[in-house]
Coordinates of C-alpha atoms in Angstrom, one line a residue:
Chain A
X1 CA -123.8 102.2 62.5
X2 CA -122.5 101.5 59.0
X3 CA -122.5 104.4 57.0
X4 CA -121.9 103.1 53.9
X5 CA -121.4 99.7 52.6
X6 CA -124.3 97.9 54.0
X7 CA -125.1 96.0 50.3
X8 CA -121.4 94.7 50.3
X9 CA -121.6 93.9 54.0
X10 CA -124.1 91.9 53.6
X11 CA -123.1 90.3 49.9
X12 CA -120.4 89.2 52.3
X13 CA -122.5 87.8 55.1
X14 CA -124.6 85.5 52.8
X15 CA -121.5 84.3 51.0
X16 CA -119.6 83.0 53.7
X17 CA -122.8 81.5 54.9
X18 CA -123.6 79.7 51.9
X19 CA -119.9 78.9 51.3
X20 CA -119.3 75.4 51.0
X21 CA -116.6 75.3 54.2
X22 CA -116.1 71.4 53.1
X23 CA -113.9 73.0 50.5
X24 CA -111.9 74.3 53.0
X25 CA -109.1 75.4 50.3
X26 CA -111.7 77.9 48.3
X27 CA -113.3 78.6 51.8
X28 CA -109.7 80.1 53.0
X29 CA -109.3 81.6 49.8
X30 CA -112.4 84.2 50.3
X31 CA -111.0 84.6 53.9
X32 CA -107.9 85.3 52.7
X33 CA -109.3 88.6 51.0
X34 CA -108.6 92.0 52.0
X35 CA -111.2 94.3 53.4
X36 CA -110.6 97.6 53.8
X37 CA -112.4 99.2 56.9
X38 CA -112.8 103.3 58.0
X39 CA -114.2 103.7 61.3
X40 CA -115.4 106.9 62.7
X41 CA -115.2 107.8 66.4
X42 CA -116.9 110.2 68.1
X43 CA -118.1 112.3 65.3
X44 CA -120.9 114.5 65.2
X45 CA -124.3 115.0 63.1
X46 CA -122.6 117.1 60.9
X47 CA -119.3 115.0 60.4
X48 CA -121.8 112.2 59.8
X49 CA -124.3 113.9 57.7
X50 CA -120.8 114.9 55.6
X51 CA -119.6 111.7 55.0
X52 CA -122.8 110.6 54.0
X53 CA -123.4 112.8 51.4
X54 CA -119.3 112.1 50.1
X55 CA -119.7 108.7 50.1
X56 CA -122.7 108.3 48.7
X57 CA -121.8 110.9 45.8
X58 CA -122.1 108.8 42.8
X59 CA -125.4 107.1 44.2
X60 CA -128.0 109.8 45.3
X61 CA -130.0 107.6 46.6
X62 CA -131.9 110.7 48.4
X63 CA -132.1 114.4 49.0
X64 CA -130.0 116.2 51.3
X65 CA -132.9 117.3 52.9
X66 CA -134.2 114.0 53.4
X67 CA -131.0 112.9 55.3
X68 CA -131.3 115.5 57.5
X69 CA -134.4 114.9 58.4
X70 CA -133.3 111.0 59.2
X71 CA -130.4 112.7 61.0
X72 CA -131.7 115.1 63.5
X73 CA -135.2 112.9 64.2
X74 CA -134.1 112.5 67.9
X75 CA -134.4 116.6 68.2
X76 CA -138.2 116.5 67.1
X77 CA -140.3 117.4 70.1
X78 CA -137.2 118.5 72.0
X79 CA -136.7 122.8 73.1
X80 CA -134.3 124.8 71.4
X81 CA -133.3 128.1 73.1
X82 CA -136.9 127.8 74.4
X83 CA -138.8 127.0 71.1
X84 CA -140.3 123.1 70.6
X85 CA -139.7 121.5 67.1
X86 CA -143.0 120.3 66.5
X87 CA -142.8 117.1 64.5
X88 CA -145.9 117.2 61.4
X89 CA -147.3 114.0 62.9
X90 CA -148.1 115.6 66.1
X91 CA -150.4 118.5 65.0
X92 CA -149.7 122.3 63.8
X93 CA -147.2 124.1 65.6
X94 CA -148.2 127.0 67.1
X95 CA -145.8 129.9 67.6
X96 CA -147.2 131.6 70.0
X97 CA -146.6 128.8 72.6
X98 CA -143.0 128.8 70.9
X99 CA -143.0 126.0 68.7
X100 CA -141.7 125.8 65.7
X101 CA -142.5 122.9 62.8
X102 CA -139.3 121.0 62.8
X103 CA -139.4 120.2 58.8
X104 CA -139.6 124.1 58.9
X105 CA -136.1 124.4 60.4
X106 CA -134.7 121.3 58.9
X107 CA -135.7 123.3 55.8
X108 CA -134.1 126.3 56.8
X109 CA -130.8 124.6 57.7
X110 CA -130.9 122.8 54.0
X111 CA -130.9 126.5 52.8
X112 CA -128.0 127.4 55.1
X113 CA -125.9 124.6 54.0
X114 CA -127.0 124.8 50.1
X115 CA -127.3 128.8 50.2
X116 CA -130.2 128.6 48.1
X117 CA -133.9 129.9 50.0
X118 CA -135.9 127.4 46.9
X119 CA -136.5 124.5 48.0
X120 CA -134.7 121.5 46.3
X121 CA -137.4 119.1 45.2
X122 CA -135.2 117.3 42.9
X123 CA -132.8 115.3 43.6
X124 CA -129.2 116.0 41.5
X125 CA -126.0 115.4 41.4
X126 CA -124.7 119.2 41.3
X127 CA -126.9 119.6 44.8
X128 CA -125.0 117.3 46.5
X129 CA -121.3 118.5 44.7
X130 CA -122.6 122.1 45.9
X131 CA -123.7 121.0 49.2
X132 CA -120.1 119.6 49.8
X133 CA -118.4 122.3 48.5
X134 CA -120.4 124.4 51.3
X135 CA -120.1 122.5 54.1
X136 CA -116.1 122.2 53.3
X137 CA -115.9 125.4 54.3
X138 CA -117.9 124.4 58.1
X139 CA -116.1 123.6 61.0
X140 CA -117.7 120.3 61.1
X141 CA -116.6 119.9 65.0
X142 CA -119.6 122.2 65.9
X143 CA -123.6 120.8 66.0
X144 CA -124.2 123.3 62.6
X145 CA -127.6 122.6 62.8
X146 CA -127.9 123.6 66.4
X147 CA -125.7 126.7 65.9
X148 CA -128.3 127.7 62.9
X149 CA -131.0 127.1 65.0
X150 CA -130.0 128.6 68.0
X151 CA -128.8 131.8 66.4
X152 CA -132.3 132.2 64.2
X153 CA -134.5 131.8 67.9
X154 CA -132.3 134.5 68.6
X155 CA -133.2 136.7 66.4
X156 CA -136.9 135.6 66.4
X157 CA -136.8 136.5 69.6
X158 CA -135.5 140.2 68.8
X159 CA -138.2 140.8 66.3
X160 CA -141.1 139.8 68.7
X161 CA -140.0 142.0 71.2
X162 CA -139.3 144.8 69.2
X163 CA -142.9 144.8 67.7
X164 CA -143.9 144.3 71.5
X165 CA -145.5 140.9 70.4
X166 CA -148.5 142.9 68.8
X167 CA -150.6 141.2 67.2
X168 CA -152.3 143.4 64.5
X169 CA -156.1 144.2 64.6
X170 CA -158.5 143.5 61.5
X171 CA -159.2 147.8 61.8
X172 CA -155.2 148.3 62.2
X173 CA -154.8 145.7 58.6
X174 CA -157.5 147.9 57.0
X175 CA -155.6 151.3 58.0
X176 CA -152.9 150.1 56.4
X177 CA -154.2 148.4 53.7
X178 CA -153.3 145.3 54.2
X179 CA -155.5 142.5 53.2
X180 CA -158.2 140.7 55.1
X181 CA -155.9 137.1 55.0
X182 CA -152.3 138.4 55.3
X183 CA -148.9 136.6 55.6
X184 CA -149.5 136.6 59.5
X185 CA -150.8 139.3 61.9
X186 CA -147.9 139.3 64.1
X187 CA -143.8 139.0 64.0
X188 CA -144.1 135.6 65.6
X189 CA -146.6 134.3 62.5
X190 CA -144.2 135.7 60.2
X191 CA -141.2 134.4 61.1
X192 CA -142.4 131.3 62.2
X193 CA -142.6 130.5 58.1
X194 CA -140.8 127.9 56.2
X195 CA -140.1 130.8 54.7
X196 CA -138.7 133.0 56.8
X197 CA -136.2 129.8 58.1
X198 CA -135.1 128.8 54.6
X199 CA -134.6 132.4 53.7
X200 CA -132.4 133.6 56.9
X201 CA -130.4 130.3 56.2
X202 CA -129.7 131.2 52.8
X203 CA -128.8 134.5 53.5
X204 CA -126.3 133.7 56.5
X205 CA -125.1 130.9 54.2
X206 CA -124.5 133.9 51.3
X207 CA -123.2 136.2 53.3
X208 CA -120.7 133.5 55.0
X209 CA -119.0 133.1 51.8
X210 CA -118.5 136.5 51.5
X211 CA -117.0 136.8 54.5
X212 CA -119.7 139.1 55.6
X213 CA -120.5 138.1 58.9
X214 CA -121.2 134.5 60.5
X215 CA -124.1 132.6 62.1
X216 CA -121.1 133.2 65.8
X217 CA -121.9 136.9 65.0
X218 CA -125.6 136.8 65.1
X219 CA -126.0 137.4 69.2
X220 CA -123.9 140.4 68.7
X221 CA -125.9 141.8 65.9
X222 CA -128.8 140.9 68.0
X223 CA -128.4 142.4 70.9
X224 CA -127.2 145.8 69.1
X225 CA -130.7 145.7 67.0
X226 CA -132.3 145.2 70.6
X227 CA -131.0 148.2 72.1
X228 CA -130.6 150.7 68.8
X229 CA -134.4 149.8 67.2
X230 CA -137.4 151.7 68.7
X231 CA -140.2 149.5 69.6
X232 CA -143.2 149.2 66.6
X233 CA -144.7 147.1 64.3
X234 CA -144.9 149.6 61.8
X235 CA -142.3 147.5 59.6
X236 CA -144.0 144.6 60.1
X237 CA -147.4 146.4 58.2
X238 CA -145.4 147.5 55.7
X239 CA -143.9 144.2 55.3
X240 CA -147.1 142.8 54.8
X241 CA -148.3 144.8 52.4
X242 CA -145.5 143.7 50.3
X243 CA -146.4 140.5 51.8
X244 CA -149.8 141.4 49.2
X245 CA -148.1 142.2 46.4
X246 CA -146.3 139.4 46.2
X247 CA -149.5 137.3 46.2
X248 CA -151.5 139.1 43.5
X249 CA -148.6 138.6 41.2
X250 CA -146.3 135.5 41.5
X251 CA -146.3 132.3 39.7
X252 CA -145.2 130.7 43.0
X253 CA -146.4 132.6 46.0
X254 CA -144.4 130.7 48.1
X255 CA -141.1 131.0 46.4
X256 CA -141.5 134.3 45.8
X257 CA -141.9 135.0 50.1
X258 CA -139.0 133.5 50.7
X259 CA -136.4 135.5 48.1
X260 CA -138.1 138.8 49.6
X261 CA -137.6 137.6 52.8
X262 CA -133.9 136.6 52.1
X263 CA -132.9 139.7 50.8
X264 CA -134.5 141.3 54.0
X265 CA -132.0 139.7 56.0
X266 CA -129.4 140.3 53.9
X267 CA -130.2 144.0 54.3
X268 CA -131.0 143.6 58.0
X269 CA -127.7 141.8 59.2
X270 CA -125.3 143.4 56.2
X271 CA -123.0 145.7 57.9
X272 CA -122.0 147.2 55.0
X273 CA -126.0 147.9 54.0
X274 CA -127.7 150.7 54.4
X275 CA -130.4 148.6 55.8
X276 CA -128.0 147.5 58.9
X277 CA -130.2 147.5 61.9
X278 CA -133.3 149.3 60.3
X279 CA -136.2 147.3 60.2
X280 CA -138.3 149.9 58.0
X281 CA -135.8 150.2 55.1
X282 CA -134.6 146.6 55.4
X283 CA -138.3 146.3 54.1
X284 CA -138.2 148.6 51.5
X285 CA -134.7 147.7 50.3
X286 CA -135.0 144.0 50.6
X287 CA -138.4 144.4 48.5
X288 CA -136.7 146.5 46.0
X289 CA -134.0 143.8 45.7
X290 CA -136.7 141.5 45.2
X291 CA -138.7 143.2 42.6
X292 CA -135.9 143.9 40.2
X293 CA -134.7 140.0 40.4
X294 CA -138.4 139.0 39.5
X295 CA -139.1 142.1 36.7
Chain B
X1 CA -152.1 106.9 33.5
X2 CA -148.5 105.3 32.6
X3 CA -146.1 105.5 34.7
X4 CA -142.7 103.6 34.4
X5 CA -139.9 103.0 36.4
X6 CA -136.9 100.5 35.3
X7 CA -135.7 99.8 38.1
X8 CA -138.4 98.2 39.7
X9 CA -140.1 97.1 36.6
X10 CA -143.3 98.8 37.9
X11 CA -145.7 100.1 35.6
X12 CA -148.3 102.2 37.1
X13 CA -151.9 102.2 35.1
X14 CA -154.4 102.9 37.6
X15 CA -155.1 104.6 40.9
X16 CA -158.1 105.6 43.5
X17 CA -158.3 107.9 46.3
X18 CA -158.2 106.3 49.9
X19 CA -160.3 109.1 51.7
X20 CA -158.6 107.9 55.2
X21 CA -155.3 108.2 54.0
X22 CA -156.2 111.8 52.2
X23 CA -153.5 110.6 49.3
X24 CA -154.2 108.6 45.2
X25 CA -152.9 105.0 45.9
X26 CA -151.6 104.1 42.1
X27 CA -151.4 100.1 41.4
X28 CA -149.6 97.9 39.0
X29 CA -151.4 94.8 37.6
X30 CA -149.4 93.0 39.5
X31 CA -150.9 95.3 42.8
X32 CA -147.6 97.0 43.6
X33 CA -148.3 100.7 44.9
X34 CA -147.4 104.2 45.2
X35 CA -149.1 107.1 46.9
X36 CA -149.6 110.6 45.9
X37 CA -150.4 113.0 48.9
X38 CA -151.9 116.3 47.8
X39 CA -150.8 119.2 49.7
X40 CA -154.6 120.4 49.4
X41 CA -157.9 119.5 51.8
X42 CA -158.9 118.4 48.5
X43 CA -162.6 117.2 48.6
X44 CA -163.4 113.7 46.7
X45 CA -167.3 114.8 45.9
X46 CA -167.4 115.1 42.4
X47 CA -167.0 112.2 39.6
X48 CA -164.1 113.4 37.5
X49 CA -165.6 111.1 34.2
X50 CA -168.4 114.5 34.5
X51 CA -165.9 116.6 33.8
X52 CA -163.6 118.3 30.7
X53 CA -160.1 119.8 30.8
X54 CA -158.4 121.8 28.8
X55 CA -154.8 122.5 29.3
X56 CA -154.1 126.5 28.5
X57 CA -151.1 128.9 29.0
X58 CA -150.6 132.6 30.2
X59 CA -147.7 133.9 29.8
X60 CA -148.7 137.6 31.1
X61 CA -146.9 138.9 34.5
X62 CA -150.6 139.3 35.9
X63 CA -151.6 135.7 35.9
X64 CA -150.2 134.4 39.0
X65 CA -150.2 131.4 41.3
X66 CA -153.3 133.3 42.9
X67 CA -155.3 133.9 39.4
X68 CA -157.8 130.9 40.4
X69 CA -161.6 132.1 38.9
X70 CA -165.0 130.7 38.4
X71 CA -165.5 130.2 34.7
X72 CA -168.6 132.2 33.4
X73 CA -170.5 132.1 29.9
X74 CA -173.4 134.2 30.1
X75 CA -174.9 133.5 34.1
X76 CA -173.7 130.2 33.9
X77 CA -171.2 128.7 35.7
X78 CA -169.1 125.9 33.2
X79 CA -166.3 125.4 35.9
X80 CA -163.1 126.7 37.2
X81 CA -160.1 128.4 35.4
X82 CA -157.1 128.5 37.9
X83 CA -152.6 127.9 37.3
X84 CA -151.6 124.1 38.0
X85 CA -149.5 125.6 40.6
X86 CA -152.0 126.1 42.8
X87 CA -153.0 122.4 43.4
X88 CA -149.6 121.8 44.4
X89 CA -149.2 125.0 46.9
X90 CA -151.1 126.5 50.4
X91 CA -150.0 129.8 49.6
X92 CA -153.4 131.2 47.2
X93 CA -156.3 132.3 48.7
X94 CA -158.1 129.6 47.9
X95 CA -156.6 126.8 50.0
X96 CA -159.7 126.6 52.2
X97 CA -162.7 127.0 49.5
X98 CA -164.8 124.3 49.5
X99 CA -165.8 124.8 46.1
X100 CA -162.3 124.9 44.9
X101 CA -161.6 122.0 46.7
X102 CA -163.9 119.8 44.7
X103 CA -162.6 121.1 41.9
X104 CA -159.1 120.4 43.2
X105 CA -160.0 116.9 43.3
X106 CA -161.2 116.3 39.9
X107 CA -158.0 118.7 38.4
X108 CA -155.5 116.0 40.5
X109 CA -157.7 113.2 38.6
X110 CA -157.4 114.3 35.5
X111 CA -153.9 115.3 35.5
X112 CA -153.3 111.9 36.8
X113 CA -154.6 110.2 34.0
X114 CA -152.8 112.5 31.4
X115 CA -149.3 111.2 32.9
X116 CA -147.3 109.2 30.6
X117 CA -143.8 108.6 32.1
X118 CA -141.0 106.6 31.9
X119 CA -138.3 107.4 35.1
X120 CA -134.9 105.4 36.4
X121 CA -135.7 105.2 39.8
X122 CA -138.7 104.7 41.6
X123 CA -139.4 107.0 44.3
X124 CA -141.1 106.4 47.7
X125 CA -143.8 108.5 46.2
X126 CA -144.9 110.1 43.3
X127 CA -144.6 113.8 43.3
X128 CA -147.1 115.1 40.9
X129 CA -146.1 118.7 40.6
X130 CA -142.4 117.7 39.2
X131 CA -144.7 116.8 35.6
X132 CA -146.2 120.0 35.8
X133 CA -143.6 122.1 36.7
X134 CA -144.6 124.8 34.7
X135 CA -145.8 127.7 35.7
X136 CA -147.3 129.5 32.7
X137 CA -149.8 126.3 33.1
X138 CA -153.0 126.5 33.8
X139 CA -156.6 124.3 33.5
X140 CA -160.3 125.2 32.9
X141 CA -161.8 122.5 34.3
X142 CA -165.7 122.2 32.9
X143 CA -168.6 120.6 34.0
X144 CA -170.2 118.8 31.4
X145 CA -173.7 119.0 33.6
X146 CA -173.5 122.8 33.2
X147 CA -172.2 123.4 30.3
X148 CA -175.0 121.3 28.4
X149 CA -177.2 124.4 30.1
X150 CA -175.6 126.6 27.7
X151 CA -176.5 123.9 24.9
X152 CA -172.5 122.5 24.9
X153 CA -169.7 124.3 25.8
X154 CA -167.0 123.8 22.3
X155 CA -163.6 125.4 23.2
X156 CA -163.0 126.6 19.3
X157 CA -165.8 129.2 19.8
X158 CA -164.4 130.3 22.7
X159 CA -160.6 131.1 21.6
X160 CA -160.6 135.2 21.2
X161 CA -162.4 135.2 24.5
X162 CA -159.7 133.0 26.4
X163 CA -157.0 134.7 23.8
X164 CA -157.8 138.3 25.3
X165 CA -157.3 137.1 28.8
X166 CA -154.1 135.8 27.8
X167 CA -154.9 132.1 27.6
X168 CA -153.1 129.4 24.8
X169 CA -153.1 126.3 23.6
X170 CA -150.4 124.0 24.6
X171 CA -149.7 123.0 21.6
X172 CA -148.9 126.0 20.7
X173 CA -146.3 127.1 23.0
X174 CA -143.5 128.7 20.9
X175 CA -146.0 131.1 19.7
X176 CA -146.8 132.0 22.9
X177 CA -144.4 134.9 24.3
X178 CA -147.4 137.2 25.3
X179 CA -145.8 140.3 24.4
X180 CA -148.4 141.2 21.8
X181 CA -151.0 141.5 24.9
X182 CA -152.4 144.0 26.7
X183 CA -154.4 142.2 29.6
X184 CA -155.6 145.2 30.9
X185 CA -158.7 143.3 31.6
X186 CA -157.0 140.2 33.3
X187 CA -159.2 140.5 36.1
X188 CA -157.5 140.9 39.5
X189 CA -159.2 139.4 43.0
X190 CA -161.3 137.0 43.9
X191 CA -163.7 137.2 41.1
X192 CA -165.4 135.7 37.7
X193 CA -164.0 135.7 34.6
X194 CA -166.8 135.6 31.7
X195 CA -166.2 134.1 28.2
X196 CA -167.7 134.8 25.4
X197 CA -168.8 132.8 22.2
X198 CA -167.5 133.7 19.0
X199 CA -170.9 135.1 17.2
X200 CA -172.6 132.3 14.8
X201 CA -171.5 134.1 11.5
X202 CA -167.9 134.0 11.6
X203 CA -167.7 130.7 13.3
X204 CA -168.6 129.0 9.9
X205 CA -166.6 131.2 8.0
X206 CA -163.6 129.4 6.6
X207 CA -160.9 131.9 6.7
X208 CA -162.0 133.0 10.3
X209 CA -161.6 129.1 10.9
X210 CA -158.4 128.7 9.6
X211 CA -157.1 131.7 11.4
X212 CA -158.5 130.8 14.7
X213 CA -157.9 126.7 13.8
X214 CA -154.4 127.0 12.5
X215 CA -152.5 130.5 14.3
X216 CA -154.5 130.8 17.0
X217 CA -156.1 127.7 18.1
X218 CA -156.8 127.1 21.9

């Protein structure tokens, strides 16, 4: 695989094809030049995805999140800690058979890797000089975008069993107030989202440079929200209603779910929050977080 | 529609919708393409020529992504009022209303047709939304065929009524904080929003005309 250098490559190709070798002086000449050659064994996604982005600086020629995508193709369709990535071309995902939408979690690794929840639309220069200076700090030995992955099923995995994989009732929305089309009816809807994915990504991203805790720490965390939290979904209503708000007032609905969302987990997974562990106040907290960014 | 890229040379001047494809196919003269795929169900019924649009924005808090309403003057119905941002997003409720989703369809059109661009690289495809990437913008979208029921629909009769919702020119942008308003009656939920016709006596009074043409024009 050339990773960079094709054009030249094949500048190169068609000139010592077309070279007249009669002139077999000027023909040695070209020969005679010095190439300079790096090759790569063994390396992983990530160590390829890295090199592509640093050599490729000055060019942009795409998004990071477009490489990515090119990248991990070969894991659409394939199981993750028991959840299928569910390619677009192949229908909707649905997570209640655990699948997931695989540009969902290609999204939600971009976030990890640029700490940001937004999506990138536009392509820059400063994302890609950001994106490096992120990943410089990954060991890129590991399969990052496994590890994110993994790690986020995990805790997927928590949240349904906690709320007992309930799904809530059109009388049990009206109870609470929540309205007749809400953000989803159960955990597994919920955090199923592009949002949810891009916004636990940015979080762990965040709170990885701040030497909070890391994606390793997550099964840990995990388990210890497994065994501390009561069972309910009484969070989960309150998170949509919030879920409501959020709609009947954002210029961009979407954007707006995904920075409440983010600073939900950065409540949730925070040790040093008073949030840690507590479903129902990293709700309210994370909301509150939320609210004074936007007013 | 002009839409220029220099690397590629391609200037882009005209498109249609290929209903099998759900996406606009834009053309060059010299029959080069590029696709724009709506992230709506958008429904290709109406003829956009039957239409009118009028560029507006809000500035108030309370007109969101999710403020999309059915245009009223008296009982009739002159077309939709709703932010750009929700032909580029699935979030609103409005996502699967068929009525919107004409609507939709003739907004895309006409927003088309008002692009005049000149970019460095051509892309794989055009991304609409990164031309309206504002989000204080909105469209009432009109339909000629109803508003000639109301004997014409003229937008300078309608500013105060647009101007209490909240609603601006674009051309008038820098005047356009929206501090001065209190939209207590920006209407909230899925509902109409009614406009009302400056009355007949000040409308050809000169002063009220220069005020409204001048200060606050929509």
């Amino acid at each position: 695989m050339i990773l960079d250098g094709l054009q030249r490559t094949l500048t190169l190709i068609d000139a010592n094809n077309e070279m007249d070798t009669e002139h077999h002086e000027k023909y040695n000449s070209f020969l005679q030049n010095t190439l300079r050659l790096e090759i790569y064994l063994d390396i992983n996604k990530f160590g390829i995805l890295y090199r592509m982005l640093t050599l490729n600086t000055g060019q942009t020629p795409m998004s990071t999140r477009h490489q990515l995508e090119m990248l991990y193709n070969d894991m659409k369709n394939t199981e993750i800690e028991g959840v299928k990535l569910i390619s677009d071309t192949n229908g909707s995902a649905d997570p209640n058979k655990k699948e997931f939408t695989f540009s969902s979690a290609i999204e939600g690794f971009n976030s990890y890797i640029s700490r940001s929840e937004l999506p990138i639309d536009r392509l820059d220069m400063l994302e890609n000089i950001k994106t490096l200076e992120n990943m410089a700090n990954e060991n890129v030995e590991k399969d990052l975008f496994k590890e994110y992955l993994e790690n986020y099923i995990r805790l997927f995995n928590a949240l349904q069993d906690i709320t007992e994989d309930h799904v809530l009732t059109k009388e049990e929305l009206e109870e609470a107030g929540v309205s007749e089309s809400p953000f989803g009816k159960s955990a597994v809807k919920v955090f199923s989202t592009s949002q949810a994915l891009t916004a636990f990504g940015a979080a762990m991203g965040k709170m990885k440079d701040w030497e909070i805790i890391e994606l390793k720490d997550i099964p840990n965390i995990v388990e210890m929200l497994q065994n501390k939290h009561r069972k309910g979904y009484e969070w989960l209503t309150e998170m949509l209603l919030r879920f409501d708000r959020i709609k009947s007032t954002s210029k961009k609905i979407g954007n707006a779910q995904r920075m409440f969302l983010h600073y939900f987990f950065r409540e949730l997974l925070n040790k040093d929050s008073e949030s840690y562990l507590n479903l129902q106040l990293a709700v309210e907290n994370g909301y509150r977080k939320y609210n004074s960014q936007v007013n | 529609m002009k839409i220029e890229y220099e690397d590629s040379q391609d200037t882009y001047s005209r498109y249609c919708f290929d209903k099998a494809k759900r996406s606009f196919v834009l053309y060059t003269e010299e029959s080069s393409e590029i696709e724009y795929r709506p992230i709506l169900e958008i429904q290709p019924e109406y003829e956009p020529d039957h239409f009118h649009d009028y560029l507006l924005y809000n500035y108030s808090e309370k007109c969101g992504e999710n403020s999309i309403f059915q245009a009223y003057v008296d009982d009739v119905r002159i077309g939709w009022l709703f932010p750009i941002q929700s032909l580029f997003s699935k979030d609103h409720d409005f996502i699967e209303n068929e009525y919107f989703l004409k609507y939709a369809y003739v907004a895309i059109c006409k927003l088309l047709d008002r692009l005049k661009v000149n970019e460095k690289h051509e892309p794989e495809e055009l991304e609409l939304e990164e031309y309206y990437n504002d989000t204080t913008l909105c469209m009432l979208l009109c339909d000629d065929g109803n508003c000639k029921e109301i004997g014409g629909f003229n937008i300078d009769d309608y500013t105060i009524s647009l101007y209490k919702y909240g609603y601006w020119h674009e051309k008038i942008e820098k005047y356009s904080s929206g501090e001065y308003l209190d939209l207590e009656c920006f209407p909230t939920g899925n509902v109409r929003i009614h406009l009302k016709s400056i009355s007949s006596e000040l409308s050809t009074e000169p002063y009220i005309l220069n005020l409204l043409g001048n200060i606050f024009p929509v």
